[in-house]
Amino acid sequence: MTHPPFAVTVDLVVLTVREDALHALVVKRGEAPYRGRWALPGGFVQIDEDLDAAAARELQEETGLSRDDVHVEQLATYGAPRRDPRMRVVTVAYLALAPDLPSPTAGTDAADARWRSVADLLDSGRSLAFDHAEILRAGVERARSKLEYTPLAAAFCPAAFTITELRRVYQVVWGATLDPRNFHRKVTGADGFLIPTAATTTRDGGRPAMLYRCGPVTLLSPPLMRPAGQS
Amino acid sequence: MTHPPFAVTVDLVVLTVREDALHALVVKRGEAPYRGRWALPGGFVQIDEDLDAAAARELQEETGLSRDDVHVEQLATYGAPRRDPRMRVVTVAYLALAPDLPSPTAGTDAADARWRSVADLLDSGRSLAFDHAEILRAGVERARSKLEYTPLAAAFCPAAFTITELRRVYQVVWGATLDPRNFHRKVTGADGFLIPTAATTTRDGGRPAMLYRCGPVTLLSPPLMRPAGQS
DNA sequence: GCAAAAGTGTTCTTCGTACACCCATGG
DNA sequence: CCATGGGTGTACGAAGAACACTTTTGC
């Protein structure tokens, strides 16, 4: 047996911040195995399709979001021999970070796709199908560490956002509270992270806040450090 | 076409530090395609085998090293439709960090396996088979960043090593020069990184140096920072 | 005016860096 | 006794943490 046949799928950990909690996109399975259980969105890679393209296609089908709207990156690959009881399936997991969407699952294939809080989903008991709980955990951990040394927190925000909105992302993802004043100084001082716009907004209340767009850098140096010893 | 058949392989980026340069293990291909070219060691995942197990098996076959001797972690997965001209192959790349070995390829299957300097291998011109240059680059980049926030540099050292030997690893992998005195203070001060042993050695010349073993921590906080703007 | 959030200044402490200095060996 | 590397002390400056304070809106 030189090269046994495998099925290859992509699964997506799509994260967003809403209602002061981290949420992930899940779909209700319509068929066996795990029928009726929640699972990460995903599907088979087509025979002439690159892995990244398959992930982008699934994301488009499930959420209507295009690759340009959200950050997508490869997460890890899972291939335990019996992770799918039907056959040998290797799945390439992707992590996507999306802003909070007005109509989160509009125009999608999956009838029963919805946002659910990560805390709920990882609560042992009501577990996800397959090894998806493990994949979700890996995605959340990746997101947490990426906020430290990349400007990816902005991927959770609308195109123009305030410093406070950005800080809320950090607080929700890290489960920490950050000093608004030091945070403001730090991120506005980070070269290339934020581009100021002319506009301001009062949507957070109080004095009008400057709106920023995401800058061109992909790496923050020095990184923002998350306070030690939080969830 | 619901689940087209794929072949799944593992490929290994095995890195070591020798002669003051970063080296990777490569094998000469004995068959088409890319016959006679250098490639990363690897092979097909068997039908009942987990991905990590396949990587460990290939490592064992190619180097005689067991999982206990070296650090092995999943790197990334590559599956461009025509990356192998014979068929659709998805490869899960693994990164392994090994100490400098007395007889690097003793007791191996691959007749023509050897260490070659990463600088040579990535020199455009004499390129590796398939997309292995890209995979090697990803492995080296992963190793570089992992040295910052994990104690993995010790994986390049023998079981008992001196601070200077550890510093040489950092210098070679980062392509930077580090102040011996500040480095000494920093790593000996990092809680759980190094466990002092009773023994000393003069193998580096000069005054006898304390020998250390690797400690239990998996994450360094605060991280060691690599000097900005090096190769 | 008052509450609430934006944004700036200031102080204190911690940590990285640079570098002087002494120690312990081999030759 | 000298070269070589091991290891410690110290001084300076940059950066983080804590928090007082002024600014600008909505109500």
Coordinates of C-alpha atoms in Angstrom, one line a residue, chain B:
Chain B
M1 CA -18.1 14.7 -6.8
T2 CA -18.6 14.7 -3.0
H3 CA -15.2 13.4 -1.8
P4 CA -12.5 13.0 -4.4
P5 CA -9.5 10.8 -3.4
F6 CA -6.3 12.4 -2.3
A7 CA -2.9 11.0 -1.3
V8 CA -1.6 12.4 2.0
T9 CA 2.0 12.6 2.9
V10 CA 4.1 14.0 5.7
D11 CA 7.3 16.0 5.0
L12 CA 9.9 16.8 7.6
V13 CA 11.9 20.0 8.1
V14 CA 14.6 18.6 10.4
L15 CA 16.9 21.4 11.6
T16 CA 20.1 21.2 13.5
V17 CA 23.0 23.6 14.4
R18 CA 26.4 22.5 13.3
E19 CA 29.6 24.3 12.4
D20 CA 28.0 27.6 13.3
A21 CA 25.3 27.3 10.7
L22 CA 21.7 26.1 10.6
H23 CA 21.5 22.8 8.7
A24 CA 18.5 20.8 7.4
L25 CA 18.2 17.2 6.6
V26 CA 17.7 16.4 2.9
V27 CA 17.5 13.2 0.9
K28 CA 18.4 12.7 -2.7
R29 CA 15.4 11.5 -4.7
G30 CA 15.9 8.1 -6.4
E31 CA 12.9 8.3 -8.6
A32 CA 10.8 10.6 -10.8
P33 CA 9.7 13.2 -10.5
Y34 CA 12.7 15.4 -9.5
R35 CA 15.0 12.4 -9.7
G36 CA 18.4 13.2 -8.4
R37 CA 17.3 16.4 -6.8
W38 CA 17.4 17.1 -3.0
A39 CA 14.1 16.9 -1.1
L40 CA 12.8 17.0 2.4
P41 CA 12.5 13.6 3.9
G42 CA 8.9 12.3 4.1
G43 CA 6.5 9.7 2.9
F44 CA 2.9 8.6 2.6
V45 CA 0.6 8.5 5.7
Q46 CA -0.6 4.9 6.1
I47 CA -4.3 4.2 6.2
D48 CA -4.6 3.6 9.9
E49 CA -1.9 5.9 11.1
D50 CA -2.3 9.3 12.8
L51 CA -0.5 12.3 11.2
D52 CA 1.9 12.8 14.2
A53 CA 2.7 9.1 14.2
A54 CA 3.5 9.1 10.5
A55 CA 5.9 12.0 11.1
A56 CA 7.5 10.2 14.0
R57 CA 7.9 7.1 11.9
E58 CA 9.5 8.9 9.0
L59 CA 11.8 10.7 11.3
Q60 CA 12.8 7.3 12.8
E61 CA 13.3 5.8 9.4
E62 CA 15.4 8.7 8.0
T63 CA 17.5 9.6 11.0
G64 CA 17.2 6.8 13.6
L65 CA 16.0 9.5 16.0
S66 CA 13.0 8.8 18.2
R67 CA 10.3 11.3 19.2
D68 CA 11.9 11.5 22.7
D69 CA 15.2 12.8 21.4
V70 CA 13.9 15.6 19.3
H71 CA 11.2 18.2 19.4
V72 CA 8.6 17.6 16.7
E73 CA 5.6 19.8 15.9
Q74 CA 3.2 20.3 13.0
L75 CA 4.2 23.1 10.8
A76 CA 1.6 23.6 8.0
T77 CA -0.2 21.8 5.2
Y78 CA 0.4 22.3 1.5
G79 CA -2.0 21.1 -1.1
A80 CA -1.7 23.1 -4.3
P81 CA -3.4 21.0 -7.1
R82 CA -0.3 20.3 -9.1
R83 CA 2.4 20.4 -6.5
D84 CA 3.1 16.7 -7.4
P85 CA 2.8 16.0 -11.1
R86 CA 1.8 12.4 -10.5
M87 CA -1.4 12.9 -8.6
R88 CA -3.2 15.1 -6.1
V89 CA -1.1 15.0 -2.9
V90 CA -1.7 17.0 0.2
T91 CA 1.3 17.1 2.5
V92 CA 1.4 17.9 6.2
A93 CA 4.7 19.4 7.0
Y94 CA 6.4 18.9 10.4
L95 CA 9.2 20.7 12.0
A96 CA 11.8 18.8 14.0
L97 CA 14.7 20.3 16.0
A98 CA 17.6 18.0 16.7
P99 CA 20.9 18.3 18.5
D100 CA 24.1 18.0 16.4
L101 CA 24.5 14.3 16.0
P102 CA 27.8 12.3 16.0
S103 CA 26.7 10.2 13.0
P104 CA 23.8 12.1 11.6
T105 CA 22.3 9.5 9.3
A106 CA 23.4 6.3 10.9
G107 CA 21.1 3.3 10.5
T108 CA 18.7 5.0 8.1
D109 CA 16.7 3.8 5.1
A110 CA 17.6 6.7 2.9
A111 CA 21.0 5.9 1.5
D112 CA 21.6 9.5 0.4
A113 CA 20.4 11.5 3.4
R114 CA 22.6 14.3 4.7
W115 CA 22.8 17.6 6.4
R116 CA 23.1 20.7 4.3
S117 CA 23.2 24.3 5.3
V118 CA 19.9 26.1 5.1
A119 CA 21.7 29.0 3.4
D120 CA 22.8 26.7 0.6
L121 CA 19.4 25.1 0.2
L122 CA 17.5 28.3 0.0
D123 CA 20.0 29.9 -2.3
S124 CA 17.9 30.4 -5.4
G125 CA 19.2 28.3 -8.3
R126 CA 19.9 24.9 -6.7
S127 CA 16.3 24.5 -5.6
L128 CA 14.7 21.7 -3.7
A129 CA 12.1 19.3 -5.3
F130 CA 8.4 20.1 -5.2
D131 CA 7.5 23.1 -3.1
H132 CA 10.0 22.0 -0.5
A133 CA 11.9 25.3 -0.6
E134 CA 8.8 27.1 0.6
I135 CA 8.2 24.5 3.3
L136 CA 11.8 24.8 4.5
R137 CA 11.5 28.6 4.6
A138 CA 8.4 28.3 6.7
G139 CA 10.2 25.8 9.1
V140 CA 13.1 28.1 9.5
E141 CA 10.8 31.1 10.2
R142 CA 8.9 29.1 12.7
A143 CA 12.1 28.0 14.5
R144 CA 13.2 31.6 14.6
S145 CA 10.1 32.9 16.3
K146 CA 9.8 29.9 18.6
L147 CA 13.2 30.7 20.1
E148 CA 11.8 33.9 21.3
Y149 CA 9.0 32.7 23.5
T150 CA 9.8 29.0 24.2
P151 CA 12.8 27.2 25.6
L152 CA 13.2 25.3 22.4
A153 CA 16.7 26.4 21.7
A154 CA 17.7 23.7 24.1
A155 CA 16.3 21.1 21.6
F156 CA 19.4 21.9 19.5
C157 CA 21.8 21.2 22.4
P158 CA 22.9 17.9 23.9
A159 CA 21.2 16.8 27.1
A160 CA 23.6 18.9 29.3
F161 CA 24.9 22.1 27.8
T162 CA 26.5 25.4 28.8
I163 CA 25.1 28.8 28.5
T164 CA 27.5 29.7 25.8
E165 CA 26.4 26.7 23.7
L166 CA 22.8 27.8 24.2
R167 CA 23.8 31.3 23.1
R168 CA 25.5 30.0 20.0
V169 CA 22.2 28.4 19.0
Y170 CA 20.4 31.7 19.3
Q171 CA 23.1 33.5 17.4
V172 CA 23.1 31.0 14.5
V173 CA 19.3 30.7 14.2
W174 CA 18.7 34.4 14.4
G175 CA 21.9 35.5 12.6
A176 CA 22.6 38.0 15.4
T177 CA 25.3 38.5 18.0
L178 CA 24.2 38.6 21.6
D179 CA 26.1 40.0 24.6
P180 CA 27.3 36.9 26.5
R181 CA 26.9 38.6 29.9
N182 CA 23.4 39.9 29.4
F183 CA 22.4 36.6 27.8
H184 CA 23.7 34.7 30.7
R185 CA 21.8 36.7 33.2
K186 CA 18.6 36.6 31.2
V187 CA 18.4 32.9 30.6
T188 CA 19.6 31.9 34.1
G189 CA 17.0 34.3 35.5
A190 CA 14.1 32.9 33.4
D191 CA 12.1 30.8 35.8
G192 CA 12.0 27.1 34.9
F193 CA 14.1 27.4 31.7
L194 CA 17.4 25.9 33.0
I195 CA 18.1 23.4 35.7
P196 CA 21.7 23.6 37.0
T197 CA 23.6 20.4 37.3
A198 CA 26.5 19.7 39.6
A199 CA 28.9 19.2 36.6
T200 CA 31.0 21.7 34.9
T201 CA 33.0 21.5 31.6
T202 CA 35.9 23.2 30.0
R203 CA 35.1 22.1 26.5
D204 CA 34.5 25.6 25.4
G205 CA 37.9 26.7 26.8
G206 CA 38.7 29.2 29.6
R207 CA 37.1 28.9 33.0
P208 CA 35.0 25.9 33.6
A209 CA 31.3 26.4 32.8
M210 CA 28.3 25.2 34.6
L211 CA 26.3 22.5 32.8
Y212 CA 22.5 22.9 32.6
R213 CA 19.6 20.6 31.7
C214 CA 16.4 21.8 30.1
G215 CA 13.7 22.8 32.6
P216 CA 10.0 22.1 32.6
V217 CA 8.5 25.3 31.2
T218 CA 7.1 25.4 27.7
L219 CA 6.6 29.2 27.5
L220 CA 9.1 31.9 28.3
S221 CA 7.7 35.0 29.9
P222 CA 9.0 37.5 29.3
P223 CA 10.2 36.3 25.9
L224 CA 13.7 36.8 24.8
M225 CA 13.7 39.4 22.1
R226 CA 15.7 39.1 18.9
P227 CA 17.5 42.2 17.9
A228 CA 15.6 44.1 15.2
G229 CA 16.5 44.1 11.6
Q230 CA 18.6 41.0 11.1
S231 CA 18.4 38.3 8.5

